[in-house]
mmCIF file of C-alpha atoms and ligand atoms in Angstrom:
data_model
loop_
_atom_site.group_PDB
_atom_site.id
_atom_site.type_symbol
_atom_site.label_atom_id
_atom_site.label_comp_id
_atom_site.label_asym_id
_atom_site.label_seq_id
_atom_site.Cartn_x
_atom_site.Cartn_y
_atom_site.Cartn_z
ATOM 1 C CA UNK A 1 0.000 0.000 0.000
ATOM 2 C CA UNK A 2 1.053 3.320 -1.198
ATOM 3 C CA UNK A 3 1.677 5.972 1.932
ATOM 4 C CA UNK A 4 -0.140 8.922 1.573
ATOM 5 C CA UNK A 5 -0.285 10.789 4.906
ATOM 6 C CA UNK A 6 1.849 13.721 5.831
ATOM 7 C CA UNK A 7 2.336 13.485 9.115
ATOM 8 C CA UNK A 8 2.730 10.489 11.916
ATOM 9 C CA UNK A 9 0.222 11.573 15.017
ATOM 10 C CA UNK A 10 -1.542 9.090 16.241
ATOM 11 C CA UNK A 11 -2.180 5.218 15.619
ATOM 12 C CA UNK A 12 -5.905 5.692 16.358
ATOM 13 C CA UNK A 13 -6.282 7.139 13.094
ATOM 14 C CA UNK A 14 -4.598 4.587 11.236
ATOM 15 C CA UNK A 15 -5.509 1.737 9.433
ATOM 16 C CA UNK A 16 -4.389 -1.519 9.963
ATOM 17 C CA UNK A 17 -2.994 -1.417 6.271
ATOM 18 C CA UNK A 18 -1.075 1.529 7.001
ATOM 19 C CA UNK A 19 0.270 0.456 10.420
ATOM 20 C CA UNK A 20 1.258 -3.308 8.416
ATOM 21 C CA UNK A 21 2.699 -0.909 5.502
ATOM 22 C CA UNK A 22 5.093 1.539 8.317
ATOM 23 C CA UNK A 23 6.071 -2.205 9.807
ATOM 24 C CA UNK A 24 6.910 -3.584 6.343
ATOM 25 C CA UNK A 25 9.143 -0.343 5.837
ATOM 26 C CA UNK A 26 10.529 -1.326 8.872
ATOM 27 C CA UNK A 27 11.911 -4.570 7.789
ATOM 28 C CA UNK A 28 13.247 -3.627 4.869
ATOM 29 C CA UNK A 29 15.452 -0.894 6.832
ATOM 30 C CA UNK A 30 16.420 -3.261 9.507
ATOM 31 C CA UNK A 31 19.360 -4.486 7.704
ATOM 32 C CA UNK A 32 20.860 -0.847 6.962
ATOM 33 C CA UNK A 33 21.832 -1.251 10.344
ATOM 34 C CA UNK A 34 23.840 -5.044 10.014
ATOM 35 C CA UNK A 35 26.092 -3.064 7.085
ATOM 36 C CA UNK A 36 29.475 -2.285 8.341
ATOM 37 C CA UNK A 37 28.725 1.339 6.450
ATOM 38 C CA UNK A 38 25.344 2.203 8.085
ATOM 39 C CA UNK A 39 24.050 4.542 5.969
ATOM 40 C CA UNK A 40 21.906 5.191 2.825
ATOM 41 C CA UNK A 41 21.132 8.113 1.029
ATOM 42 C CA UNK A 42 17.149 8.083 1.283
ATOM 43 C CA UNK A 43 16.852 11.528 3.140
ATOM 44 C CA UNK A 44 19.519 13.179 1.278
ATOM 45 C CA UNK A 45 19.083 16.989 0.983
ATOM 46 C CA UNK A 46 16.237 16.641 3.602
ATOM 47 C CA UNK A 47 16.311 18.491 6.945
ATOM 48 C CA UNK A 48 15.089 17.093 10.170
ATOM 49 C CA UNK A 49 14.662 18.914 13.261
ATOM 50 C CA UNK A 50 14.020 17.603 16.308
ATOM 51 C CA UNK A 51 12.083 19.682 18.817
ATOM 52 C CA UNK A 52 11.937 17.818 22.292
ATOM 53 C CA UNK A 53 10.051 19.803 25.310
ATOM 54 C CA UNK A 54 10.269 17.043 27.948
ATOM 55 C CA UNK A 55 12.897 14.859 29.347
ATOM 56 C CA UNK A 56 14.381 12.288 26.983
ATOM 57 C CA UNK A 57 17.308 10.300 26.243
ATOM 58 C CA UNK A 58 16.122 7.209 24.596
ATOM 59 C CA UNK A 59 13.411 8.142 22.409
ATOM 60 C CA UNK A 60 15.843 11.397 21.054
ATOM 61 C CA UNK A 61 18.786 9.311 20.284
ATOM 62 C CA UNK A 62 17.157 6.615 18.783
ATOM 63 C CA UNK A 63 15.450 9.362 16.247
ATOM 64 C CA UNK A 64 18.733 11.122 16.125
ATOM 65 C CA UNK A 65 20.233 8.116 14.693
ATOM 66 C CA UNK A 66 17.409 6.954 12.339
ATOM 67 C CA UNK A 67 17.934 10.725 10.696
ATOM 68 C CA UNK A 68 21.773 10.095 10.847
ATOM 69 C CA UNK A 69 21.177 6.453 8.967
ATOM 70 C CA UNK A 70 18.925 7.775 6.124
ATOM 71 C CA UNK A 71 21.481 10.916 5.014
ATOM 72 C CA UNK A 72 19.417 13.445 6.672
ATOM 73 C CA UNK A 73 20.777 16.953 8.224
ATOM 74 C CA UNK A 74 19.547 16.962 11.313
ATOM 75 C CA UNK A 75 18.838 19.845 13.823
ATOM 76 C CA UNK A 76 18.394 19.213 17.532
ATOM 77 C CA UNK A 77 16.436 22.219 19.452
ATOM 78 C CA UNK A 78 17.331 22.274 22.865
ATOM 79 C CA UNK A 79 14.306 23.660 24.515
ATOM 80 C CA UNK A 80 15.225 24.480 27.548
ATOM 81 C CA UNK A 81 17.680 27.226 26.650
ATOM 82 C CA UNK A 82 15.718 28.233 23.844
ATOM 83 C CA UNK A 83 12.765 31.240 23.214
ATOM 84 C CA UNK A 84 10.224 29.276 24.945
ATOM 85 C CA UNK A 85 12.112 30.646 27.959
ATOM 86 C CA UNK A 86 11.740 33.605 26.581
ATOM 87 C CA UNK A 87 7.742 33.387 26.507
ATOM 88 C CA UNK A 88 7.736 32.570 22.742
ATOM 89 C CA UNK A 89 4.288 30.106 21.372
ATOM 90 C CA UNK A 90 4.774 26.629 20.358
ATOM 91 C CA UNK A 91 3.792 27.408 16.810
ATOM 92 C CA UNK A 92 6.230 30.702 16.726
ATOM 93 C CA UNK A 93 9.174 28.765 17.619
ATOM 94 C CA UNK A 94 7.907 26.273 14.930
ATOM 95 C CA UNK A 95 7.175 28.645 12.066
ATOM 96 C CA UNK A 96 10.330 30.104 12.794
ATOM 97 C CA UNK A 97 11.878 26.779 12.107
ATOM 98 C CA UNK A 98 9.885 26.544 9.033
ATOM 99 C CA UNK A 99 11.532 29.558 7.611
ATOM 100 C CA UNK A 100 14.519 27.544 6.769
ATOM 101 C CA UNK A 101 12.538 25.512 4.711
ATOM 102 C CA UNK A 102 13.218 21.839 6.910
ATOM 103 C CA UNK A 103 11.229 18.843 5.951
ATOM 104 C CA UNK A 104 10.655 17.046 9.515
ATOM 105 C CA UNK A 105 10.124 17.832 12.944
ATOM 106 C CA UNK A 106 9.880 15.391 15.393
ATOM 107 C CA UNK A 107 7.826 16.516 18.744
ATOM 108 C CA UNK A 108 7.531 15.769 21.714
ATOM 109 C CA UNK A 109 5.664 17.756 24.025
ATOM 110 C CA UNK A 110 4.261 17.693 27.885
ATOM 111 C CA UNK A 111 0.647 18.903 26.043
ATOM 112 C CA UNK A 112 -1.912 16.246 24.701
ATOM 113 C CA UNK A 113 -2.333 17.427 20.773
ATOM 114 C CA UNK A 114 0.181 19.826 20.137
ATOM 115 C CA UNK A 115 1.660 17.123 17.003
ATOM 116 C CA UNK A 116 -1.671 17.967 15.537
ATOM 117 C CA UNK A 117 -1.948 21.344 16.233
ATOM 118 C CA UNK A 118 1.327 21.983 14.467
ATOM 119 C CA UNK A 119 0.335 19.632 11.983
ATOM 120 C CA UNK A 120 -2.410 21.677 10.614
ATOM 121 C CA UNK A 121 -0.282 24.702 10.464
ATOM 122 C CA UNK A 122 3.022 24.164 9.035
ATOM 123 C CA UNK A 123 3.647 22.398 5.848
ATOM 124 C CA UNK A 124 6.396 20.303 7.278
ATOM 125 C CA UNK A 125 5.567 16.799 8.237
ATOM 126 C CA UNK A 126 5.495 16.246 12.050
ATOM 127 C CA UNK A 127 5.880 13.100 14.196
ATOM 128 C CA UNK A 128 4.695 13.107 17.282
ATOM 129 C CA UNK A 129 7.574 11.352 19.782
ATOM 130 C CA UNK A 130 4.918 11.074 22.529
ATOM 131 C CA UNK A 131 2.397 14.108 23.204
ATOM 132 C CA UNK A 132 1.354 14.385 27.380
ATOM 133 C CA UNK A 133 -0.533 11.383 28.192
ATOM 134 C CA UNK A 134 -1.697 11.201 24.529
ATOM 135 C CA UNK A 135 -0.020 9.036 22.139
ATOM 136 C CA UNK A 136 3.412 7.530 21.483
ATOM 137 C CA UNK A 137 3.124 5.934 18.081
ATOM 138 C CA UNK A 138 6.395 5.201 17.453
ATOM 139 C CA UNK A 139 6.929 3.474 20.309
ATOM 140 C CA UNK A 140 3.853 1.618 20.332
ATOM 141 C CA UNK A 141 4.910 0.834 15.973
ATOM 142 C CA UNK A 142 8.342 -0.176 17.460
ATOM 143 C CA UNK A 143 6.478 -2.744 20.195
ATOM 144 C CA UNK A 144 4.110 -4.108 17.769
ATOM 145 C CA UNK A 145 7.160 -4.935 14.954
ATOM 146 C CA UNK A 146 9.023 -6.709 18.098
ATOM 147 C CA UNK A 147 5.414 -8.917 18.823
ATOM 148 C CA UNK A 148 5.410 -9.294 14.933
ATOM 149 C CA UNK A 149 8.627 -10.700 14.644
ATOM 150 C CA UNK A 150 9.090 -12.641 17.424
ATOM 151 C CA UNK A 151 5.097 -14.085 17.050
ATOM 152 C CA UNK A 152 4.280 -13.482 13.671
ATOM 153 C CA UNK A 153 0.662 -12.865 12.592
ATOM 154 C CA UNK A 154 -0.806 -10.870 16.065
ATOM 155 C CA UNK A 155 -4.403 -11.920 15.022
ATOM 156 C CA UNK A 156 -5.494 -13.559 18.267
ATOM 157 C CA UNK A 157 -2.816 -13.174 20.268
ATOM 158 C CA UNK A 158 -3.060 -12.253 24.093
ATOM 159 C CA UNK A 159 -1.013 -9.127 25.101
ATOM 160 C CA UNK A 160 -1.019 -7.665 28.521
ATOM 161 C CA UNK A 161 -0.622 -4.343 29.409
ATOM 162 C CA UNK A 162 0.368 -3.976 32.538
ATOM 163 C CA UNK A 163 1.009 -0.443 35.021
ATOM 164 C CA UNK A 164 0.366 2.892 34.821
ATOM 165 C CA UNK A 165 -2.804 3.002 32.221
ATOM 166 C CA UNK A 166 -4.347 6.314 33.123
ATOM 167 C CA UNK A 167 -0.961 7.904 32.637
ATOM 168 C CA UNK A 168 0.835 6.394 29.401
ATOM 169 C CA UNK A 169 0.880 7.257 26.038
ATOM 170 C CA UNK A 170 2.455 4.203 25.687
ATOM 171 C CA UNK A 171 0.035 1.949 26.842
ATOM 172 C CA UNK A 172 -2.987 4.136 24.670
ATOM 173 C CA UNK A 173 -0.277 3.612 21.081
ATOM 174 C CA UNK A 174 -0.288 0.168 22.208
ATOM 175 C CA UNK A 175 -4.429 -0.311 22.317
ATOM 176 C CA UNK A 176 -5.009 1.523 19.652
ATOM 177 C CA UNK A 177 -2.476 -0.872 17.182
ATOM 178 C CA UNK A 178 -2.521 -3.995 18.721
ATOM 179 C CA UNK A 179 -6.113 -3.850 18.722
ATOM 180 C CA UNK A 180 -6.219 -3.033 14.747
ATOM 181 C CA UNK A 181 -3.951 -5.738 13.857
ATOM 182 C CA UNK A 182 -6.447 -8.122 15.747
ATOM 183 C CA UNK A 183 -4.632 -8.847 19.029
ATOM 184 C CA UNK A 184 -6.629 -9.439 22.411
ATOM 185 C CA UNK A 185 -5.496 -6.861 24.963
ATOM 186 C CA UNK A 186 -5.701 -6.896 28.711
ATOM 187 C CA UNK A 187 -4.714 -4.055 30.556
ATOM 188 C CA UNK A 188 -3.835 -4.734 34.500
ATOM 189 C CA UNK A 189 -3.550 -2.144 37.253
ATOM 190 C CA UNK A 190 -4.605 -1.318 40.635
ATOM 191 C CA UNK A 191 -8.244 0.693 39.971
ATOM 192 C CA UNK A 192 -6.680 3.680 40.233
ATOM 193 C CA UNK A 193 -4.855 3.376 37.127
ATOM 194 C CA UNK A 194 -7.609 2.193 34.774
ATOM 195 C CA UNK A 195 -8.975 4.969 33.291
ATOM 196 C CA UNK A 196 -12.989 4.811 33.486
ATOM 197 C CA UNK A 197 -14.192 3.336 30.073
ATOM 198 C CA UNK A 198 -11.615 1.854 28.800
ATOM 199 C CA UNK A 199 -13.883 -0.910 27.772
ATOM 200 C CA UNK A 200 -14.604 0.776 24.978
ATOM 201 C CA UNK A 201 -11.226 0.873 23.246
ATOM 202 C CA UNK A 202 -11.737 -3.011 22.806
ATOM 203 C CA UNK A 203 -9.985 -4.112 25.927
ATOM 204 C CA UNK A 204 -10.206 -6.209 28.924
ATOM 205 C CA UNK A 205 -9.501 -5.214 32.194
ATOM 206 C CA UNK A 206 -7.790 -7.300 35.370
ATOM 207 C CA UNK A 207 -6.274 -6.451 38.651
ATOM 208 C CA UNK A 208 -4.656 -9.291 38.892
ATOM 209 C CA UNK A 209 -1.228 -10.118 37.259
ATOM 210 C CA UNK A 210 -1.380 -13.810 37.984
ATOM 211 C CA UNK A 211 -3.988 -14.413 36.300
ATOM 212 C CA UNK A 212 -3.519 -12.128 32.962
ATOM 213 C CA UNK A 213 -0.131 -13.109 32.835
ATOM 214 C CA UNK A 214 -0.701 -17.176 32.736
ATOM 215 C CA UNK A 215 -2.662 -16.673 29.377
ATOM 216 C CA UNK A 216 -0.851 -14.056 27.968
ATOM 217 C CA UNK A 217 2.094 -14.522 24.720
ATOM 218 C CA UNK A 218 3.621 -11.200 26.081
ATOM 219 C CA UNK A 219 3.457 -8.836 28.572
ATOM 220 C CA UNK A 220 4.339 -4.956 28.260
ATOM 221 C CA UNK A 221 5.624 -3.772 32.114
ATOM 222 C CA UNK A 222 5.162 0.150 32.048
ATOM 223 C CA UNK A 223 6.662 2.519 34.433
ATOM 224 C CA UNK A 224 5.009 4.309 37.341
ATOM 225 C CA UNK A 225 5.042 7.848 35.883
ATOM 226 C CA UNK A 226 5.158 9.601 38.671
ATOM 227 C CA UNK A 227 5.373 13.122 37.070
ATOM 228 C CA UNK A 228 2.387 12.685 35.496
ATOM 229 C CA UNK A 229 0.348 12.013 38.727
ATOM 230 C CA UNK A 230 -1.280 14.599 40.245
ATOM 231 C CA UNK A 231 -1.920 12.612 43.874
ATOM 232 C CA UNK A 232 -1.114 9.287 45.274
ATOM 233 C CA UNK A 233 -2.562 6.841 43.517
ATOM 234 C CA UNK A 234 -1.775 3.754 45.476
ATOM 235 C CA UNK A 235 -0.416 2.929 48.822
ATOM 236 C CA UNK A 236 2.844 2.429 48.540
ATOM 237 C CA UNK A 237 5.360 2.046 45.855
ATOM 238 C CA UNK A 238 6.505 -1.394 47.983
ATOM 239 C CA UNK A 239 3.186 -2.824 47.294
ATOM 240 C CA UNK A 240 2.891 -2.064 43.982
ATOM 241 C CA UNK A 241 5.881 -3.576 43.454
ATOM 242 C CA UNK A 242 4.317 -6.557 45.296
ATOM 243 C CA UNK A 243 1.124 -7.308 43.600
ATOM 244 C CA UNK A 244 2.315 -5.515 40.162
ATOM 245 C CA UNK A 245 5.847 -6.291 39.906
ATOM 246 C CA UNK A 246 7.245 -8.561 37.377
ATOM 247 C CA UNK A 247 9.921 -10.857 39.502
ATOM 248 C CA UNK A 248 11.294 -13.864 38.914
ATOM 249 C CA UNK A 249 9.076 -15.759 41.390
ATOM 250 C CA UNK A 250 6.322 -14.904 39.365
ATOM 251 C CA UNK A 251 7.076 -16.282 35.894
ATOM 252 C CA UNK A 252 8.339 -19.168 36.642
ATOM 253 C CA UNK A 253 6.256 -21.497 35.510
ATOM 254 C CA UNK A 254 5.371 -19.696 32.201
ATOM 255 C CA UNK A 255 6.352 -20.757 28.869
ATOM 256 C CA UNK A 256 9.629 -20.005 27.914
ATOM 257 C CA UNK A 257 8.321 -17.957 24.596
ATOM 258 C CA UNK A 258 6.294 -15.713 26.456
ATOM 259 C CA UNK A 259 7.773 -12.428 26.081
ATOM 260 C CA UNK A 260 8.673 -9.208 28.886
ATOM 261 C CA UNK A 261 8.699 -6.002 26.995
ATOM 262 C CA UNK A 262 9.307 -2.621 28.497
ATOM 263 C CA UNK A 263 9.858 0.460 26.632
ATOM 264 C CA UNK A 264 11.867 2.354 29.154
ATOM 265 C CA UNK A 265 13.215 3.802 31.339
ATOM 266 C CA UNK A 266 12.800 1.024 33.619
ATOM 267 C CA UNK A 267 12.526 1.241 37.077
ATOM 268 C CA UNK A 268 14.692 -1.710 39.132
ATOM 269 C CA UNK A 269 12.761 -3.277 41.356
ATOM 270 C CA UNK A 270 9.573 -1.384 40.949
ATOM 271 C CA UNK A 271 7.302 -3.031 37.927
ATOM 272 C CA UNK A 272 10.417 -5.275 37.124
ATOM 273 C CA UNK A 273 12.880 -7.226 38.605
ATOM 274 C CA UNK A 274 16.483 -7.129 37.669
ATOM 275 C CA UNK A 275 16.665 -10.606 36.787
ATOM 276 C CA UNK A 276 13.422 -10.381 34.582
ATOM 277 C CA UNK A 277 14.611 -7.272 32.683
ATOM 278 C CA UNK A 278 18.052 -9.233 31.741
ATOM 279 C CA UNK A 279 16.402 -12.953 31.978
ATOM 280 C CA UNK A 280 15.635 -14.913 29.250
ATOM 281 C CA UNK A 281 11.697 -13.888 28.441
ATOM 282 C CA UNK A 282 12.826 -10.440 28.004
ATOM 283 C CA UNK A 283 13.301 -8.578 24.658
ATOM 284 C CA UNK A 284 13.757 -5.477 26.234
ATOM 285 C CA UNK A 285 16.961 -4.575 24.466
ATOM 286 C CA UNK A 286 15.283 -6.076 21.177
ATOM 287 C CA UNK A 287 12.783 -2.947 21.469
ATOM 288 C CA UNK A 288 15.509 -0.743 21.549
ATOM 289 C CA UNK A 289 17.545 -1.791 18.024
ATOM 290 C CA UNK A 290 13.910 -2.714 16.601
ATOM 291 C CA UNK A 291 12.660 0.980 17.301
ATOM 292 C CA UNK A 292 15.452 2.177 14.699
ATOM 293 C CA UNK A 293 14.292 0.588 12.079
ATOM 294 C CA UNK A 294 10.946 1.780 12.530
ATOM 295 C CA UNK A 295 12.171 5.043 13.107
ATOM 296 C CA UNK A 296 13.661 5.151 9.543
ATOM 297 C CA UNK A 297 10.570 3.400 8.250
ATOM 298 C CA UNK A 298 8.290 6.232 9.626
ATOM 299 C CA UNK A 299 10.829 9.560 8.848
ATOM 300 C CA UNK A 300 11.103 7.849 5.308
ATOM 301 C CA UNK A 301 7.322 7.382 4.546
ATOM 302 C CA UNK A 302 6.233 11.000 5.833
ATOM 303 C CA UNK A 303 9.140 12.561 4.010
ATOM 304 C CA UNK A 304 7.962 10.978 0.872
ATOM 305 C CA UNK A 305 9.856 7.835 0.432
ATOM 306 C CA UNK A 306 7.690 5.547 -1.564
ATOM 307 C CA UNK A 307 9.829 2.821 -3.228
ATOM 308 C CA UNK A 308 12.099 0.613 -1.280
ATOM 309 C CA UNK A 309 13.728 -0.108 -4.663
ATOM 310 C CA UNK A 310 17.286 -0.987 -3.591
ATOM 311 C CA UNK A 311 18.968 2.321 -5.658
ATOM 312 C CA UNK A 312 17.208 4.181 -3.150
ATOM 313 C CA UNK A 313 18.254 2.597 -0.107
ATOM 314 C CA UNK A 314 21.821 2.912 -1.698
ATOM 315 C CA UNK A 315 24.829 0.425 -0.637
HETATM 316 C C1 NCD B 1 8.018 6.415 27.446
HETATM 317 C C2 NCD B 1 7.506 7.826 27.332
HETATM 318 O O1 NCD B 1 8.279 8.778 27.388
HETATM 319 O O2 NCD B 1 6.318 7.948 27.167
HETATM 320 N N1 NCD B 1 9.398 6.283 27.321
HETATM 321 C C3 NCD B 1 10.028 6.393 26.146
HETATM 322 O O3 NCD B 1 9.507 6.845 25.163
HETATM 323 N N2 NCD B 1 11.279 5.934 26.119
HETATM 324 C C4 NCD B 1 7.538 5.729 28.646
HETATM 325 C C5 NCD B 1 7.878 6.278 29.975
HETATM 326 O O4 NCD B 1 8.265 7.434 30.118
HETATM 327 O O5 NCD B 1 7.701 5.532 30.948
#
């Protein structure tokens, strides 16, 4: 399927053909990164900025290098010594930006919608690296190739979703795709972390991690985000840890191929053991060098990148 959007936002308004068509891409630019040159010239001439207003190290470096990869030039706007100091708007800093005549930006931002928002008003395609408690789609694209890969077809397939639901982009990117692609999704938290409703975004809901966990082909441990809560939402962080926590004790006697994602950063000892984050069921790390490739896939499709031809992924 051809790819005719402009700008990555959101996976709720996606198709299942175009989230199987940004996953495809995917593949094909996995192996740029096996070459002992890692680079091709797909992006050449094009300029990427990226425009990160929150705290992050993995999600900007892994975007970083996905621009590096494809030949783009790449501009990285650090915000916090920047005009919005200076009391400057989102979209003046932006149109600003624009001026130079860039291609890309790549946003992430503590408000719900601002992707869009800019989307609408700038010619310039924009992906949205996670947008307040929003959406996350590359991360959740970057989760679903890793389930895809190591599972094949997801049609049927039991994911949980386990942590902070009320609070995670993550977790929403996640429902929205898995669900498309046909997967069955349980989400398990204390009450207090289930947003009201979520019933109707085609999932089931447990507060018990025992029990979603024994029927599950992969489990996604999210972090407690903390600086997203506006009170207390449980007890203690102790027993969370308890009754939530993924430790060793409590996958042992699950099927070697069931799988512990987590899309970081991870919290020791808090939703995940040590020894499960390095142990065998994880593919933690697998995320991580998966996420490039899907990366590429996505700066390559919005830029205009249609044919994976191999004169235009170069040698
Ligand atoms: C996630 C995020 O920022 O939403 N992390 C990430 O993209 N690496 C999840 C999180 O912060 O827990």
């Amino acid at each position: 399927m051809a790819w005719t959007k402009k700008d990555l936002l959101d996976l709720e308004y996606l198709t299942a053909e175009e989230i199987t068509t940004i996953l495809d891409t995917a593949r094909s630019f996995y192996e740029v990164s096996t070459r002992t040159i890692k680079k091709v010239p797909a992006l050449r001439g094009k300029t990427v900025v990226n425009l990160f207003y929150e705290a992050s190290t993995r999600t900007r470096a892994s975007f970083e290098i996905a621009e590096k990869r494809l030949s783009a030039d790449v501009l990285n706007v650090n915000v916090s010594v920047s005009s919005v100091t200076k009391g400057e708007t989102l979209l003046d800093t932006v149109k600003n930006l624009c001026a130079y005549k860039i291609d890309v930006i790549v946003i992430r931002h503590s408000v719900s919608g601002s992707p869009l928002y800019l989307a609408r008003n700038i010619e310039a395609s924009v992906i949205n690296a996670g947008d307040g408690a929003h959406e996350h789609p590359t991360q959740a694209l970057l989760d679903i190739y890793t389930l895809r890969e190591r599972l094949g077809e997801l049609k049927g397939r039991q994911i949980a979703i386990v942590g902070d639901i009320a609070h995670s982009r993550v977790a929403r990117s996640n429902i929205w795709g898995l669900t498309k692609l046909g997967a069955k999704v349980t989400v398990v938290a204390p009450p207090t972390l289930v947003p009201r409703d979520i019933e109707r975004m085609g999932v089931a809901v447990s507060h018990r991690l025992d029990e979603a966990i024994a029927r599950a082909d992969a489990v996604n441990m999210l972090r407690i985000q903390r600086e997203r809560e506006k009170q207390t939402l449980f007890p203690s962080l102790r027993e969370y840890s308890k009754l939530f926590g993924l430790d060793e004790e409590k996958i042992k006697d699950l099927p070697e191929g069931m799988l512990v994602m987590h899309p970081g950063p991870i919290n020791r000892g808090v939703e995940i053991s040590g020894a499960v984050a390095d142990g065998p069921h994880s593919v933690i790390l697998e995320q991580v060098t998966n996420g490039l490739a899907v990366r590429m896939a996505v700066l390559f499709l919005v830029a205009g990148g249609t044919s994976l031809h191999p004169e235009s992924l170069g040698t």
